[in-house]
Coordinates of N, CA and C in Angstrom, one line a residue:
X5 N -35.3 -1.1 19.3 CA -36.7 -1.6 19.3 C -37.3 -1.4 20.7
X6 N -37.7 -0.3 21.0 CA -38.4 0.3 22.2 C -40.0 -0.3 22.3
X7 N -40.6 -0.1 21.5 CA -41.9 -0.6 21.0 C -42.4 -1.4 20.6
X8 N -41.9 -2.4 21.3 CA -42.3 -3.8 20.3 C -43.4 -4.3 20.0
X9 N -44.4 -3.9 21.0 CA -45.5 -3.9 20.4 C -46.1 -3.2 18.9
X10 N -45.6 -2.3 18.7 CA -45.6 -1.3 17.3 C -45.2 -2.3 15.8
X11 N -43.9 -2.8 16.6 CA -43.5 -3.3 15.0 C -44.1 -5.0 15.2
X12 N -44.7 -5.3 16.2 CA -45.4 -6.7 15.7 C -46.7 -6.2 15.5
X13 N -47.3 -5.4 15.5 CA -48.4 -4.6 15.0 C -48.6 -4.3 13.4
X14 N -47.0 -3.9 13.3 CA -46.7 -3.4 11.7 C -46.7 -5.2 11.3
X15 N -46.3 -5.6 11.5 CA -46.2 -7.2 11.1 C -46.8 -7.7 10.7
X16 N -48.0 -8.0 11.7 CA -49.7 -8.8 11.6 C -50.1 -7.7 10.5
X17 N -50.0 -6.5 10.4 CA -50.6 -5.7 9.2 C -50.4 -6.0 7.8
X18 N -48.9 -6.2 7.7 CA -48.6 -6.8 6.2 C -48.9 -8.5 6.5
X19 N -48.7 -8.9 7.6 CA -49.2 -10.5 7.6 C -50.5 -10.8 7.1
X20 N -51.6 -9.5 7.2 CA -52.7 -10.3 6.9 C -53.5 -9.0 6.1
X21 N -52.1 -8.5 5.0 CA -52.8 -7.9 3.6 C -52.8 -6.9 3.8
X22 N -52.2 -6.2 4.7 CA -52.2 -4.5 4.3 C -50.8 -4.0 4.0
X23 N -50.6 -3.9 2.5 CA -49.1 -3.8 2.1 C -48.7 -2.7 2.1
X24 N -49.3 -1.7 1.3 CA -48.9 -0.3 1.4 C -48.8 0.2 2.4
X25 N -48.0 1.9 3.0 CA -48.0 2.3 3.7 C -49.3 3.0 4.6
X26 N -50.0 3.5 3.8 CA -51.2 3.7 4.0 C -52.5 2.8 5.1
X27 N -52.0 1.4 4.2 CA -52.8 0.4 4.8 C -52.5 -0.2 6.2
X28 N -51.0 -0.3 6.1 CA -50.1 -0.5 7.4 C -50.7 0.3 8.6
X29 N -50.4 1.7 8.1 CA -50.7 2.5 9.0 C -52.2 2.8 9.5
X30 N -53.4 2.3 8.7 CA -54.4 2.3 9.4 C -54.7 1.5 9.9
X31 N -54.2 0.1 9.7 CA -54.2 -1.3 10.4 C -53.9 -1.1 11.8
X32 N -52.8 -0.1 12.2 CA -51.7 0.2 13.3 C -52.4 1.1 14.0
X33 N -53.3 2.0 13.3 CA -54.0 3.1 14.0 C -53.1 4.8 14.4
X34 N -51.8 4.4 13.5 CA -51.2 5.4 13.4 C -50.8 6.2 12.3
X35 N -50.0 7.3 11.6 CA -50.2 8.0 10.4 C -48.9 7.6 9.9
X36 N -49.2 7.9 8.4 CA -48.1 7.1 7.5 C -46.7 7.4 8.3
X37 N -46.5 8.6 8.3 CA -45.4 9.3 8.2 C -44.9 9.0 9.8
X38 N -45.4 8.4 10.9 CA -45.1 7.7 11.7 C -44.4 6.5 12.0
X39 N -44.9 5.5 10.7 CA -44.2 4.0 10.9 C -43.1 4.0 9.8
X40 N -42.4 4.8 9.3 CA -41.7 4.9 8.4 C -40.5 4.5 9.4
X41 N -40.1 4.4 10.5 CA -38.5 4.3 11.4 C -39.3 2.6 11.4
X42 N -40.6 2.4 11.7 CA -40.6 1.1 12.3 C -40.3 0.2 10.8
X43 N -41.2 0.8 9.5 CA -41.0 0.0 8.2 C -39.3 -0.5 8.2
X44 N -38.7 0.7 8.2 CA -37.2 0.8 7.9 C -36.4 -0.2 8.4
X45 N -36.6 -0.5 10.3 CA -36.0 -1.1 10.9 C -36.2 -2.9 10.4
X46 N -37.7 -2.7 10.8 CA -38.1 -4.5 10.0 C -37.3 -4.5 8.8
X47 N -37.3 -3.5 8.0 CA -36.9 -4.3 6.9 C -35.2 -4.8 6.4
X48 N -34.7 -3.5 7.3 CA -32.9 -3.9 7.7 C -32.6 -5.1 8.3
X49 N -33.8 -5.5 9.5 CA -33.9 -7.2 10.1 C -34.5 -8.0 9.2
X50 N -34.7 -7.6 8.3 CA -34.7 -8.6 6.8 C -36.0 -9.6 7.4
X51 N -37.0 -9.0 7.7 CA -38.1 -9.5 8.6 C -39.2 -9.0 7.2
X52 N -39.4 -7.7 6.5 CA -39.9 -7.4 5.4 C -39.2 -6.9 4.6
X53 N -39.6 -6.9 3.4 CA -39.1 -6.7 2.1 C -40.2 -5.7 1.5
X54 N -39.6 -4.6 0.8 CA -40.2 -3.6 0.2 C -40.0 -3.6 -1.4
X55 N -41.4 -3.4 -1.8 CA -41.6 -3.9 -3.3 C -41.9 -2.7 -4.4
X56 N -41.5 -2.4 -5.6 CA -42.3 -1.5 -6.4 C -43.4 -2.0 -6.4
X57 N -44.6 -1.2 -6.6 CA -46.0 -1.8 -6.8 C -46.2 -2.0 -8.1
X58 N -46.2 -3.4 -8.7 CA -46.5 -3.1 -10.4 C -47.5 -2.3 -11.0
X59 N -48.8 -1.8 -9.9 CA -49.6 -0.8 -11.1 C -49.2 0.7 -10.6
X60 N -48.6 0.8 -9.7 CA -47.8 2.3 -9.9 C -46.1 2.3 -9.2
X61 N -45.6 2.7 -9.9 CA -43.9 1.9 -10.2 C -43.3 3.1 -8.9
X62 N -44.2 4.5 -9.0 CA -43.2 5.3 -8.0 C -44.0 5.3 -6.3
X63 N -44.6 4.2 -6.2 CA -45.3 3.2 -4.7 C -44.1 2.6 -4.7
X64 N -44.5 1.9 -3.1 CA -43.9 0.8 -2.7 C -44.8 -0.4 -1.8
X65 N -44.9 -1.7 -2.1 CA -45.6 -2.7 -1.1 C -44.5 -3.4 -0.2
X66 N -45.0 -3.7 0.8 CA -44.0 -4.5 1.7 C -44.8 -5.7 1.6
X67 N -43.6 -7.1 1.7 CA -44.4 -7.9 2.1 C -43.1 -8.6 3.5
X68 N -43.9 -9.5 3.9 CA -43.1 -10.3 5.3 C -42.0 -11.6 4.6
X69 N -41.0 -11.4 5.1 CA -39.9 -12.4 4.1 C -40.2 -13.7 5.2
X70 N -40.2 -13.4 6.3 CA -40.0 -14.5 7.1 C -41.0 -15.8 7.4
X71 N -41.4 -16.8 6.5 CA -42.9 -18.0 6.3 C -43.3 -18.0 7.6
X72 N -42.4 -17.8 9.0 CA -43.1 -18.1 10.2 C -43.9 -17.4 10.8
X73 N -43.8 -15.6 10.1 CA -44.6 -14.9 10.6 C -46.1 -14.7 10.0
X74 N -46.2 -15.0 8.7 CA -47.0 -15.6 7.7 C -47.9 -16.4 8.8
X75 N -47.5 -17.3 8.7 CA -48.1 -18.5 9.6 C -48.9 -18.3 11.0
X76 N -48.1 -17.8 11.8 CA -48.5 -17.5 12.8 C -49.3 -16.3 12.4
X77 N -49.5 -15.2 11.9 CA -50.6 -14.2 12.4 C -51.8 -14.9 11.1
X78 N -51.9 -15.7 10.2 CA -52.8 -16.1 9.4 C -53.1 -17.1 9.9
X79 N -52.4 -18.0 10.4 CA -53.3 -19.2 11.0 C -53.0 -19.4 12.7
X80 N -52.4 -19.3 13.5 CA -52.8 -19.6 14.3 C -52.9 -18.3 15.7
X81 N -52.8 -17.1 15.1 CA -53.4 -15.9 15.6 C -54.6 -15.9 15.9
X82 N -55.8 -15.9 14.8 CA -56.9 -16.3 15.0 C -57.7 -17.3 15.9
X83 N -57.2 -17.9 16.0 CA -57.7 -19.3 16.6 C -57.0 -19.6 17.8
X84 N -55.9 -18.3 18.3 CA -55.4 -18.8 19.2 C -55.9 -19.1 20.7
X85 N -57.2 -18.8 20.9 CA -58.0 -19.2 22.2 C -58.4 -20.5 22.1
X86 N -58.7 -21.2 20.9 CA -59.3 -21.9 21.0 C -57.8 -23.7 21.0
X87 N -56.7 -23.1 20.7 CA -54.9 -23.8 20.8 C -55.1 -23.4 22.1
X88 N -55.3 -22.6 22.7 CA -54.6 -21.9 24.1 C -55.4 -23.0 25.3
X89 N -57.3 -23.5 24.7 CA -57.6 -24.2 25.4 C -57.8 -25.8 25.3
X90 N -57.0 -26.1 24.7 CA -56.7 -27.4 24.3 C -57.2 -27.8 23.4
X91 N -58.2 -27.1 22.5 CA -58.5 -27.6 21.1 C -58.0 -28.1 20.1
X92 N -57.0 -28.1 20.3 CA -56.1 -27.6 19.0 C -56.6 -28.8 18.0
X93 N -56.9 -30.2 18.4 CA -57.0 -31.0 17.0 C -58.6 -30.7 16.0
X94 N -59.2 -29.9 16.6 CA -60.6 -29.2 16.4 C -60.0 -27.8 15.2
X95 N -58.9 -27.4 16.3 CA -58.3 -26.2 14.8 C -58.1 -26.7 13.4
X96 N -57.0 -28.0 13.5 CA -56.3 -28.6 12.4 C -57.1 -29.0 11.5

């Protein structure tokens, strides 16, 4: 994992709804056929999980297995300047 910035990029992508490859990769700003080493890797670290897509069976969706990463880029990503400057009971 040379790039870590890349695959927490790929992360926050499926963290906050871009499942497909497609989506991932425009989220990332890079082409499908690029994050395919980074998909693979996350998902061997059992960090995502890759899904048939029930409305077309020969896709695949990833989603994030791990609730903490969920958490952190949907809730406290966002708002993190305003945690960072002692708000935080203003966030909750």
């Amino acid at each position: 994992m040379r790039d870590s910035a890349l695959y927490h990029s790929v992360l926050a992508a499926v963290a906050t709804g871009n499942s497909t490859r497609g989506g991932i990769a425009s989220y990332v700003g890079r082409k499908a056929t690029d994050i395919g080493h980074h998909l693979n890797v996350l998902e061997d670290s059992c960090l995502l999980r890759r899904e048939p897509d029930v409305f077309h069976p020969s896709r695949s969706v990833y989603r994030v297995c791990e609730p903490l990463i969920n958490f952190h880029q949907v809730v406290m990503r966002p708002r993190w300047g305003l945690l960072e400057s002692g708000r935080a009971a203003a966030v909750w």
